[in-house]
Structures are given as structure tokens and as C-alpha cells.
Coordinates of N, CA and C in Angstrom, one line a residue:
L116 N -36.7 39.9 4.0 CA -35.9 39.7 2.7 C -37.7 39.7 2.2
A117 N -38.3 38.6 3.1 CA -39.2 37.9 2.6 C -40.6 38.6 3.0
R118 N -40.6 40.2 4.0 CA -40.9 40.9 4.2 C -41.0 41.9 3.0
M119 N -40.4 42.3 2.8 CA -39.7 43.4 1.1 C -40.6 43.1 -0.1
A120 N -41.1 41.5 0.0 CA -41.1 40.4 -1.3 C -42.4 41.2 -1.6
E121 N -42.8 40.8 -3.5 CA -43.8 41.9 -4.2 C -44.8 40.4 -3.8
I122 N -45.7 41.3 -3.6 CA -47.2 40.5 -3.3 C -47.9 41.0 -3.9
K123 N -49.1 40.1 -4.4 CA -50.0 39.7 -5.7 C -51.1 39.0 -5.0
L124 N -52.1 39.6 -5.3 CA -53.7 38.6 -5.1 C -54.2 38.4 -6.4
H125 N -54.4 37.7 -7.0 CA -55.5 37.5 -7.6 C -56.6 36.7 -7.2
G126 N -58.6 37.8 -7.9 CA -59.3 37.0 -7.2 C -60.7 37.5 -7.5
F127 N -61.4 37.9 -7.4 CA -63.0 37.8 -7.7 C -62.9 39.8 -7.2
W128 N -63.7 40.4 -7.7 CA -64.1 40.9 -6.3 C -65.6 40.8 -5.3
Y129 N -65.8 40.1 -5.7 CA -67.6 39.4 -5.4 C -67.3 38.3 -4.7
S130 N -66.0 37.6 -4.4 CA -65.8 36.4 -4.3 C -65.5 36.6 -2.2
P131 N -65.8 36.0 -1.3 CA -66.1 35.9 -0.3 C -64.6 35.6 0.0
F132 N -64.2 34.4 -0.8 CA -62.6 33.7 -0.5 C -62.1 34.6 -0.8
T133 N -61.7 35.7 -1.6 CA -61.3 36.7 -2.2 C -61.2 38.0 -0.9
W134 N -62.5 38.3 -0.1 CA -62.1 39.3 0.8 C -61.9 38.5 1.9
R135 N -61.8 37.0 2.4 CA -61.0 36.9 3.6 C -59.4 36.8 3.9
V136 N -58.7 37.2 1.6 CA -57.4 37.4 2.0 C -56.7 38.8 1.7
K137 N -58.2 39.8 1.0 CA -58.3 40.7 1.5 C -57.9 40.9 2.8
W138 N -59.3 40.7 3.7 CA -59.8 41.4 4.8 C -58.3 41.3 5.9
T139 N -57.0 40.1 5.1 CA -56.2 39.5 6.3 C -55.3 40.3 5.9
L140 N -54.6 41.0 4.4 CA -53.6 41.9 4.3 C -54.1 43.3 4.9
E141 N -55.2 43.8 4.8 CA -55.2 45.0 5.3 C -55.5 45.0 7.4
L142 N -55.9 43.6 7.6 CA -55.4 43.6 9.5 C -53.9 43.5 9.4
K143 N -53.4 43.0 8.5 CA -51.7 43.4 8.6 C -51.5 44.0 8.6
G144 N -51.6 45.4 7.6 CA -51.2 45.9 6.8 C -50.1 46.2 6.3
I145 N -50.4 44.7 4.7 CA -49.8 44.4 4.2 C -49.4 45.1 3.0
S146 N -49.3 45.9 1.9 CA -49.0 46.6 0.5 C -49.4 45.0 -0.2
Y147 N -50.2 45.5 -1.5 CA -50.1 44.0 -2.1 C -50.5 44.8 -4.1
E148 N -50.5 43.9 -4.7 CA -50.8 44.6 -6.1 C -52.6 44.2 -6.1
N149 N -53.7 44.4 -6.6 CA -54.4 43.1 -6.4 C -54.9 43.1 -7.8
I150 N -55.1 41.3 -8.8 CA -55.3 41.7 -9.8 C -56.6 41.2 -9.9
E151 N -57.3 41.7 -10.9 CA -58.5 41.3 -10.2 C -58.7 40.6 -11.6
E152 N -58.9 39.3 -11.7 CA -59.3 37.8 -12.7 C -60.6 37.7 -13.4
D153 N -60.8 38.1 -14.3 CA -62.3 38.2 -15.7 C -62.4 36.2 -15.3
R154 N -64.2 36.4 -14.4 CA -64.7 34.9 -14.8 C -64.1 34.0 -16.3
F155 N -64.8 35.3 -16.7 CA -65.4 34.6 -18.3 C -63.4 34.0 -19.5
N156 N -62.5 35.0 -18.3 CA -61.7 34.8 -19.2 C -60.4 35.2 -18.0
M157 N -60.8 34.2 -17.6 CA -59.1 33.9 -16.6 C -57.5 34.0 -16.4
S158 N -56.8 34.9 -16.4 CA -56.3 34.6 -17.1 C -54.9 33.3 -17.5
T159 N -54.2 33.4 -18.1 CA -53.4 31.7 -17.8 C -51.6 31.8 -17.1
Q160 N -51.7 33.2 -16.1 CA -51.4 33.5 -15.0 C -51.8 32.6 -13.4
L161 N -52.8 32.3 -14.0 CA -54.4 31.5 -12.9 C -53.9 30.3 -13.2
F162 N -53.8 30.8 -14.5 CA -53.9 28.3 -14.3 C -52.5 28.1 -14.1
Q163 N -52.1 28.7 -14.5 CA -50.4 28.4 -14.0 C -50.4 28.3 -12.3
Y164 N -50.8 29.0 -11.6 CA -50.3 29.1 -10.4 C -51.0 28.6 -9.4
N165 N -52.7 28.1 -10.5 CA -53.7 27.4 -9.1 C -53.7 25.7 -10.8
P166 N -52.9 25.2 -10.8 CA -53.0 24.5 -12.1 C -54.3 23.4 -11.2
V167 N -53.6 23.2 -10.3 CA -55.6 21.9 -9.8 C -56.7 22.1 -10.0
Y168 N -56.9 24.0 -9.2 CA -59.0 23.8 -9.3 C -58.9 25.1 -10.5
K169 N -57.3 25.9 -10.4 CA -57.8 27.0 -10.9 C -59.1 27.4 -11.2
R170 N -58.8 27.8 -9.9 CA -59.4 29.8 -9.2 C -59.2 29.9 -8.6
T171 N -59.5 31.4 -7.7 CA -59.3 32.4 -7.5 C -59.5 31.8 -6.0
P172 N -59.5 32.5 -4.6 CA -57.8 34.0 -5.1 C -56.4 33.3 -4.7
V173 N -56.0 33.2 -5.3 CA -54.1 32.8 -4.9 C -53.6 34.3 -4.4
L174 N -53.0 33.9 -3.9 CA -51.5 34.7 -2.9 C -50.0 34.6 -4.0
I175 N -49.5 35.4 -4.3 CA -48.7 35.0 -4.7 C -46.7 36.3 -4.1
H176 N -46.5 35.4 -3.2 CA -45.0 35.8 -2.5 C -44.5 35.7 -3.2
D177 N -42.9 36.5 -2.9 CA -42.0 36.5 -3.7 C -41.8 35.7 -4.7
R178 N -42.8 36.1 -5.9 CA -43.1 34.7 -7.1 C -43.4 33.8 -6.3
K179 N -44.3 33.1 -5.8 CA -44.2 31.8 -5.1 C -45.8 31.9 -5.3
P180 N -46.7 31.0 -5.7 CA -48.3 30.8 -5.4 C -48.1 30.3 -4.0
I181 N -49.6 30.6 -3.5 CA -50.5 30.2 -2.6 C -51.6 30.6 -2.7
C182 N -52.7 29.1 -2.6 CA -54.1 28.8 -3.6 C -55.0 28.5 -2.4
E183 N -55.8 28.9 -2.0 CA -57.0 27.7 -1.7 C -56.9 28.9 -0.2
S184 N -58.3 30.2 -0.1 CA -58.0 31.3 1.2 C -57.6 31.0 2.3
M185 N -57.9 30.1 2.9 CA -57.9 29.9 5.0 C -56.2 29.8 4.9
I186 N -56.2 28.8 3.7 CA -54.6 28.5 3.6 C -53.6 29.6 3.5
I187 N -54.1 30.2 2.8 CA -53.0 31.8 2.1 C -53.4 32.7 4.4
V188 N -55.1 32.1 4.2 CA -55.3 33.1 5.6 C -53.7 32.5 6.7
E189 N -53.4 31.2 6.4 CA -53.1 30.7 7.6 C -51.5 31.5 7.0
Y190 N -51.3 31.4 6.1 CA -49.9 32.1 5.5 C -48.9 33.5 6.0
I191 N -49.9 34.2 5.5 CA -49.5 35.4 6.0 C -50.0 35.5 7.4
D192 N -50.4 35.0 8.5 CA -50.6 34.7 10.1 C -48.9 34.7 10.2
Q193 N -48.4 32.9 9.8 CA -46.9 33.1 10.3 C -46.2 33.8 8.8
I194 N -46.3 34.2 8.0 CA -45.0 35.1 7.3 C -44.4 36.4 8.0
W195 N -46.1 37.4 8.7 CA -46.1 38.7 9.6 C -46.5 37.8 10.8
P196 N -46.4 37.8 12.2 CA -47.7 37.1 12.9 C -46.9 38.4 13.6
H197 N -47.4 39.6 13.6 CA -47.7 40.6 13.6 C -49.1 40.6 13.7
N198 N -50.6 42.0 14.8 CA -51.1 40.7 14.8 C -51.8 40.1 14.6
P199 N -51.6 39.0 15.2 CA -51.4 37.7 14.8 C -52.8 37.9 14.7
L200 N -53.8 36.8 13.9 CA -54.8 35.8 13.9 C -54.8 34.7 14.2
I201 N -54.2 33.9 14.6 CA -54.0 32.4 14.4 C -53.6 32.2 16.4
P202 N -54.1 31.3 17.3 CA -54.1 31.8 18.7 C -51.8 30.4 18.5
T203 N -51.6 31.2 19.7 CA -50.2 30.2 19.8 C -50.5 29.5 20.4
D204 N -51.0 29.0 21.3 CA -51.5 28.5 22.3 C -52.2 27.1 21.5
S205 N -51.6 26.0 21.4 CA -52.2 24.1 20.3 C -53.5 24.6 20.6
Y206 N -54.3 23.5 21.9 CA -55.8 23.7 22.1 C -56.0 24.7 21.2
E207 N -56.3 26.3 21.2 CA -56.7 27.4 21.1 C -56.6 27.3 19.6
K208 N -55.5 27.5 19.4 CA -55.7 26.4 18.2 C -55.9 26.2 17.2
S209 N -56.7 24.5 17.4 CA -57.3 23.3 17.3 C -58.4 23.8 17.3
Q210 N -58.8 24.3 18.5 CA -60.1 24.9 18.4 C -60.6 26.0 17.5
A211 N -60.0 27.3 16.9 CA -60.2 28.4 15.7 C -60.3 27.5 14.5
Q212 N -59.4 26.5 14.1 CA -59.0 25.0 12.8 C -60.1 25.2 13.1
F213 N -60.9 24.4 14.2 CA -62.2 23.2 14.0 C -63.2 24.0 13.9
W214 N -63.4 25.6 14.7 CA -64.6 26.4 13.6 C -64.6 27.0 11.8
V215 N -63.1 27.3 12.1 CA -63.3 27.6 10.8 C -63.6 26.3 9.3
K216 N -63.5 24.8 10.1 CA -64.1 23.8 9.0 C -65.2 23.9 9.4
Y217 N -66.1 24.2 10.2 CA -67.8 24.2 10.6 C -67.7 25.5 9.1
A218 N -67.1 26.5 9.2 CA -67.5 27.9 8.3 C -67.4 27.4 6.7
D219 N -66.9 26.5 6.6 CA -66.6 26.2 5.7 C -67.7 25.2 4.6
D220 N -68.2 24.5 6.2 CA -69.3 23.5 5.9 C -71.3 24.0 5.5
M221 N -70.5 25.4 5.9 CA -71.9 25.7 6.1 C -72.4 26.7 4.4
I222 N -71.3 26.0 3.6 CA -71.1 26.4 2.8 C -72.4 26.1 2.0
F223 N -72.2 25.1 2.3 CA -73.3 23.3 1.3 C -73.9 23.8 1.3
A224 N -74.7 24.3 2.4 CA -76.5 25.0 2.3 C -76.3 25.8 1.8
V225 N -75.9 27.3 2.0 CA -75.9 28.9 1.1 C -76.4 28.6 -0.2
E226 N -75.5 26.5 -0.8 CA -75.4 26.8 -1.7 C -76.9 25.9 -2.5
S227 N -77.1 25.1 -1.4 CA -78.4 24.2 -2.4 C -79.7 25.5 -2.1
I228 N -79.3 27.0 -0.8 CA -80.8 27.6 -1.5 C -80.5 28.2 -2.9
V229 N -79.5 28.4 -3.9 CA -78.9 28.9 -4.7 C -79.7 28.5 -6.3
R230 N -80.1 26.9 -5.5 CA -80.2 25.6 -6.7 C -80.8 25.4 -5.9
S231 N -82.2 26.0 -4.9 CA -82.8 25.6 -5.4 C -84.7 25.6 -5.7
N232 N -85.2 25.0 -6.2 CA -86.4 25.1 -8.4 C -87.4 25.3 -7.0
N233 N -87.9 25.5 -5.7 CA -89.1 25.6 -5.2 C -89.4 25.9 -3.7
G234 N -90.5 27.0 -3.1 CA -90.1 26.9 -1.8 C -89.2 26.5 -0.9
E235 N -90.6 25.2 -1.1 CA -90.2 24.2 -0.5 C -88.8 23.9 -0.1
E236 N -88.1 23.5 -0.8 CA -86.6 23.2 -1.1 C -85.8 24.3 -0.5
K237 N -85.7 25.7 -0.5 CA -85.4 27.4 0.1 C -85.6 26.9 1.4
E238 N -86.9 26.4 1.6 CA -86.9 26.8 3.0 C -86.4 25.9 4.2
K239 N -86.4 24.4 3.2 CA -85.2 23.6 4.1 C -83.3 24.0 4.3
A240 N -83.4 24.4 2.9 CA -82.0 25.0 2.5 C -81.8 26.0 3.5
I241 N -82.8 26.8 4.2 CA -82.6 27.8 5.5 C -82.7 27.7 6.6
E242 N -83.5 26.2 6.9 CA -83.2 25.8 8.0 C -82.1 25.1 8.3
K243 N -81.9 24.8 7.0 CA -80.2 23.9 7.3 C -79.4 25.0 8.3
I244 N -79.4 26.0 7.6 CA -78.1 27.6 8.0 C -78.0 27.6 9.0
W245 N -80.0 27.7 9.9 CA -80.0 27.7 11.1 C -79.5 26.8 12.2
E246 N -79.0 25.5 11.3 CA -79.0 24.3 12.3 C -77.6 24.7 12.8
Y247 N -77.2 24.9 11.6 CA -75.5 26.2 11.9 C -75.2 27.2 13.0
L248 N -76.4 27.5 12.8 CA -76.1 29.0 13.7 C -76.5 29.1 14.2
R249 N -77.5 27.8 15.3 CA -77.6 27.7 16.4 C -76.3 27.0 16.6
V250 N -75.7 26.2 16.8 CA -74.6 25.5 17.2 C -73.6 26.8 17.6
V251 N -73.6 27.5 16.5 CA -72.3 28.4 16.4 C -72.9 29.7 17.8
E252 N -74.3 29.8 18.0 CA -74.3 30.5 19.0 C -74.7 30.5 20.5
V253 N -74.9 28.9 21.2 CA -74.6 28.1 21.6 C -73.2 28.1 22.5
Q254 N -72.5 27.0 21.4 CA -71.1 26.7 21.5 C -69.5 28.1 21.4
C255 N -69.7 29.0 20.3 CA -69.2 30.2 21.2 C -69.5 31.6 21.3
F256 N -70.7 31.7 22.3 CA -71.0 33.1 22.5 C -71.9 32.9 23.6
N257 N -70.5 31.4 24.8 CA -71.3 31.3 25.6 C -70.7 32.2 26.7
D258 N -70.0 33.6 27.5 CA -69.8 33.9 28.1 C -69.4 35.2 26.8
E259 N -69.2 36.9 27.2 CA -69.2 38.1 27.1 C -67.9 38.0 26.4
K260 N -68.2 38.2 24.7 CA -66.8 38.6 24.1 C -67.2 38.9 22.8
N261 N -66.3 40.2 21.7 CA -66.7 41.3 20.8 C -66.4 40.0 19.8
F262 N -65.1 38.7 19.6 CA -64.9 38.7 18.5 C -64.8 36.9 18.6
F263 N -65.2 35.6 18.0 CA -64.1 35.0 18.4 C -63.0 34.5 19.1
G264 N -62.9 35.5 19.1 CA -60.6 35.2 19.7 C -60.4 35.4 20.1
G265 N -62.5 36.1 21.6 CA -61.6 38.0 22.2 C -62.5 39.1 21.9
D266 N -61.2 39.9 22.4 CA -60.9 41.2 22.3 C -60.6 42.0 21.0
T267 N -60.4 41.1 19.8 CA -59.3 41.1 18.8 C -59.7 40.1 17.8
I268 N -60.2 40.8 16.4 CA -60.6 39.2 15.0 C -59.5 38.8 15.1
N269 N -59.5 37.4 14.8 CA -58.7 36.7 14.1 C -59.4 35.2 12.9
I270 N -59.1 34.6 13.0 CA -59.4 33.7 11.7 C -60.4 32.8 11.7
V271 N -61.3 32.6 12.9 CA -62.5 32.5 12.8 C -63.9 33.5 12.1
D272 N -63.4 34.8 12.2 CA -63.9 35.6 12.5 C -64.2 36.0 11.4
I273 N -62.4 35.9 10.1 CA -62.9 36.1 9.1 C -63.2 34.3 7.7
A274 N -63.4 33.7 8.4 CA -63.7 33.0 8.1 C -65.8 32.8 7.4
F275 N -66.2 33.0 8.9 CA -67.5 33.5 9.4 C -67.9 34.4 8.5
G276 N -67.6 35.3 8.6 CA -68.1 37.0 8.6 C -67.9 37.1 6.5
S277 N -66.9 36.2 6.3 CA -67.5 36.1 4.7 C -69.2 35.6 4.0
I278 N -68.3 34.4 4.8 CA -69.8 34.1 4.1 C -71.6 34.7 5.0
V279 N -71.8 35.4 6.0 CA -72.5 36.2 6.9 C -72.7 37.7 5.0
K280 N -71.2 38.0 5.0 CA -71.8 38.9 4.0 C -72.9 38.3 2.8
F281 N -71.9 37.7 2.5 CA -72.6 37.0 1.4 C -73.9 36.4 1.5
L282 N -74.2 36.3 2.7 CA -76.5 35.5 2.5 C -76.8 37.1 3.3
E283 N -76.1 37.7 3.5 CA -77.1 38.9 3.3 C -77.2 40.1 2.0
V284 N -76.2 39.8 1.1 CA -75.7 39.8 -0.3 C -77.6 39.1 -0.8
L285 N -77.2 37.7 -0.6 CA -77.7 36.3 -1.4 C -79.6 36.9 -0.6
E286 N -79.9 37.2 0.4 CA -81.1 37.5 0.9 C -81.7 38.9 0.2
D287 N -81.1 39.9 -0.3 CA -81.7 40.7 -0.6 C -82.2 39.9 -2.2
A288 N -81.0 39.4 -3.0 CA -81.0 39.2 -4.6 C -81.4 38.5 -5.2
L289 N -82.3 37.3 -3.7 CA -83.3 36.2 -4.0 C -84.9 36.6 -3.0
G290 N -84.8 37.8 -2.5 CA -86.0 38.0 -1.2 C -86.2 37.1 -0.6
V291 N -85.5 36.4 0.3 CA -85.6 35.4 1.0 C -85.5 36.1 2.6
K292 N -85.5 35.5 3.8 CA -84.7 35.8 5.0 C -84.3 34.6 5.2
V293 N -83.0 35.1 5.8 CA -82.0 34.1 6.3 C -81.6 34.5 7.6
L294 N -81.3 35.0 7.9 CA -80.6 36.0 9.5 C -81.3 36.7 10.3
E295 N -82.1 35.5 10.4 CA -82.6 36.3 11.6 C -82.8 36.4 13.2
Y296 N -82.1 37.2 13.0 CA -81.1 37.8 14.2 C -81.9 37.5 15.2
E297 N -82.9 37.9 15.7 CA -83.4 37.5 16.9 C -83.0 35.7 17.3
K298 N -83.5 35.5 16.1 CA -82.9 33.8 17.0 C -81.5 33.6 17.1
F299 N -81.2 34.4 17.3 CA -79.8 34.2 17.5 C -79.1 35.6 18.2
P300 N -78.7 36.4 19.1 CA -78.7 37.3 19.2 C -77.6 37.7 19.8
H301 N -76.6 36.6 19.6 CA -74.8 36.2 20.3 C -74.5 36.5 18.9
F302 N -74.4 36.4 18.0 CA -74.3 36.2 17.0 C -74.7 37.1 16.1
H303 N -76.0 38.1 16.7 CA -75.8 39.0 15.7 C -75.0 40.2 16.2
S304 N -74.6 39.6 17.6 CA -74.2 41.1 18.1 C -72.5 41.0 17.3
W305 N -72.3 39.9 17.7 CA -70.6 39.4 17.1 C -70.6 40.0 15.6
Y306 N -71.4 39.8 14.6 CA -71.0 40.4 13.9 C -71.2 41.8 13.8
N307 N -72.2 42.1 14.0 CA -72.5 44.1 14.3 C -70.7 44.7 14.3
N308 N -70.4 43.7 15.3 CA -69.4 44.3 15.8 C -68.0 44.1 14.8
F309 N -68.2 42.8 13.8 CA -66.9 42.6 13.1 C -67.1 43.4 11.8
K310 N -68.5 43.4 11.0 CA -69.0 44.7 10.6 C -68.7 45.5 10.1
N311 N -68.2 46.6 11.2 CA -68.1 47.7 11.9 C -66.3 48.0 12.9
T312 N -66.7 47.1 13.0 CA -64.3 46.9 12.3 C -64.2 48.0 11.6
P313 N -63.8 49.3 11.3 CA -62.5 49.9 10.7 C -62.2 49.5 9.7
I314 N -61.3 48.2 9.6 CA -60.5 47.5 8.5 C -61.5 47.2 7.9
I315 N -62.4 45.9 8.2 CA -63.5 45.7 7.6 C -64.3 46.5 7.3
K316 N -65.3 47.6 7.8 CA -65.6 48.7 6.5 C -65.8 49.1 5.9
E317 N -63.8 49.4 5.5 CA -63.5 50.2 4.7 C -63.9 49.1 3.5
N318 N -63.4 47.5 3.5 CA -63.0 46.1 2.9 C -64.0 45.8 2.1
L319 N -65.2 46.0 3.0 CA -66.4 45.9 2.4 C -66.9 45.5 1.6
P320 N -67.8 45.3 0.3 CA -68.2 44.9 -0.9 C -69.2 45.7 -1.4
D321 N -69.7 46.9 -2.1 CA -70.5 48.3 -1.8 C -71.9 46.2 -2.1
Q322 N -72.8 46.5 -1.7 CA -74.3 45.7 -0.8 C -75.1 45.7 -2.0
S323 N -75.8 47.0 -2.6 CA -76.0 47.5 -3.9 C -75.7 47.1 -5.6
K324 N -73.2 47.2 -5.3 CA -73.2 45.8 -6.9 C -73.8 45.2 -5.9
M325 N -73.1 43.9 -5.1 CA -72.7 42.9 -5.3 C -74.4 42.4 -5.8
V326 N -75.6 42.9 -4.9 CA -77.1 42.2 -5.3 C -77.0 42.3 -6.5
A327 N -76.8 43.6 -7.5 CA -76.7 43.3 -8.4 C -76.2 42.5 -9.8
F328 N -74.9 42.5 -8.8 CA -74.1 41.4 -9.5 C -74.5 40.0 -9.2
L329 N -75.4 39.8 -8.4 CA -76.2 38.5 -8.4 C -77.4 37.8 -8.7
K330 N -78.2 39.4 -8.8 CA -79.1 38.8 -9.6 C -78.8 38.8 -10.7
F331 N -77.7 39.8 -11.9 CA -77.5 39.8 -13.7 C -77.5 38.2 -13.5
T332 N -76.7 37.1 -12.5 CA -75.6 36.4 -13.2 C -77.5 35.0 -12.8
L333 N -78.0 35.9 -11.8 CA -78.8 33.4 -11.1 C -80.0 34.4 -12.7
F334 N -80.3 35.5 -13.3 CA -81.6 35.6 -13.0 C -81.5 36.1 -14.8
V335 N -80.5 36.7 -15.2 CA -80.5 37.2 -16.4 C -79.0 36.2 -17.3
M336 N -78.6 35.8 -16.8 CA -78.2 34.6 -17.0 C -77.6 33.3 -16.5
P337 N -78.9 32.9 -16.7 CA -79.0 31.4 -15.6 C -78.1 30.2 -15.8
F338 N -78.0 30.2 -17.3 CA -77.1 29.1 -17.5 C -75.5 29.4 -16.9
T339 N -75.0 30.6 -17.1 CA -73.8 30.2 -16.2 C -73.7 30.3 -14.6
S340 N -75.3 29.8 -14.2 CA -75.1 30.5 -12.8 C -73.8 28.9 -12.0
V341 N -74.0 27.4 -12.7 CA -72.8 27.4 -11.8 C -71.1 27.3 -11.8
T342 N -71.3 27.9 -13.1 CA -70.0 28.2 -13.6 C -69.6 29.9 -12.1
T343 N -71.0 30.5 -12.1 CA -70.7 31.4 -11.0 C -70.5 30.7 -10.0
L344 N -71.3 30.0 -9.0 CA -70.9 29.3 -7.8 C -69.3 29.2 -8.4
S345 N -68.8 28.3 -8.7 CA -67.6 27.4 -8.9 C -66.6 28.5 -8.9
C346 N -66.9 29.9 -9.4 CA -65.7 31.3 -9.0 C -66.5 31.9 -8.0
I347 N -68.0 31.7 -7.7 CA -67.5 32.6 -5.7 C -67.1 31.8 -5.4
G348 N -67.0 30.4 -5.2 CA -66.3 29.3 -4.2 C -67.3 28.6 -3.6
I349 N -69.2 28.5 -3.9 CA -70.2 28.0 -3.0 C -70.1 26.5 -3.9

């Protein structure tokens, strides 16, 4: 009965955290109703479903809400175990959880780029992101594998993939260069594998639309930028 229950996703089309849940549902082949929230006028249902943080994404399964993107991803993987995203081995699972947390820690460095007031501050923020990427380059890709999980996408790929895609958008919107892939060749190879996986490629947000949205938010309506960052999740 749980497998046949109604599934709804409340999210923002431009949010990397909503992308995480969408990619997971698509990778699992799970049908769901997508409910696009308006960041200026979020639904009363969303506030009821997530009364603590009042933000997206929220997955509704059998009329029960699940909040926070990676918690939702883990929930989906437990309820629908086919095409598994989380390792079954306890040690491998703990390692995956560690790198998911590491990916989320990068968000603070990404936020610093957006909030920087001058070139020096931007350079410091970019260098901080490079520090994260150097660690991943050395620790995660010292052998030949297509994804963090080996030959198939797992939960770590979803966590990092959402952030890197957003960084690509940020580069175009702000006119900065963050993802200097020649510095991180293994990371570059991984991201190409990830974004060109058919299901991911079909469900990536449009780059030009994302850039236009971000430029409008940051430059045309700068007084709402803090709210926007909060809605995006960074």
C-alpha cells in the first residue's frame, strides 16, 4: 500500500535542494505530483508540512510530510530500495554520510561568494571552495571510478551534483570562475559523467533560465537577495 500511496513534492524549480529530491525520484522511476511553490507567496500547506523551517523541499508520501533534502533522499531510498543510492554495508554507508555532510559544508563557501562586496572577498570565497575540491580530488577519486559510488550514482553524487550545478550557474551570473577543472581533473571527469547520465541530463534546470533568474534576483531586486538565498537553501 505504501508503494501506491500518493506522492507530492513541494519545491522551487531553481533550488539545488529540490533538484536532489527530483533526481532521486526520477532515478527510482517513481511517479509524483510536482507542486511549484512561489517564494513570495508560499502555500499554507507548505507551512503546515514544515512548521519549523518553513522551506522547501517537502515530500508528501501517503499524506505524511518529510522535510530536508538529504533526509528525503534517504527516506525514498528506504521505502523504494530498487536502484539503491545508499550502500548497504555499514562502513560504506558511514563514508557516504560523511561525504554528504562535507558537500553540505561547501554551501557556506558558496554563500560567501554571493555575499562578497569586493574582488578580494570573492577571491577568498573561491579559494575556500578550492580547498573543499582539493580534498575531494585526493580523497574520493584516487582510483578509477565513474561516480562516488563506483559504477552507479549514489547519494554522494546527488549531494555534490546539485551544488556543482548551482556553481556553474553562479559563475555565469556573477562573471567569476570557480570551477577551474584543470586543477581538479578527477572531479571534472566525475561531474561530466554525472551530468551526462541520461536521467540527470533530462532533469537538469535550463542554464540560461537559471542565470537570468539569479541575475534578476541579485541585481534587479537586491533587497530580496537574503530571502532568495534562504529559499534556495544557501
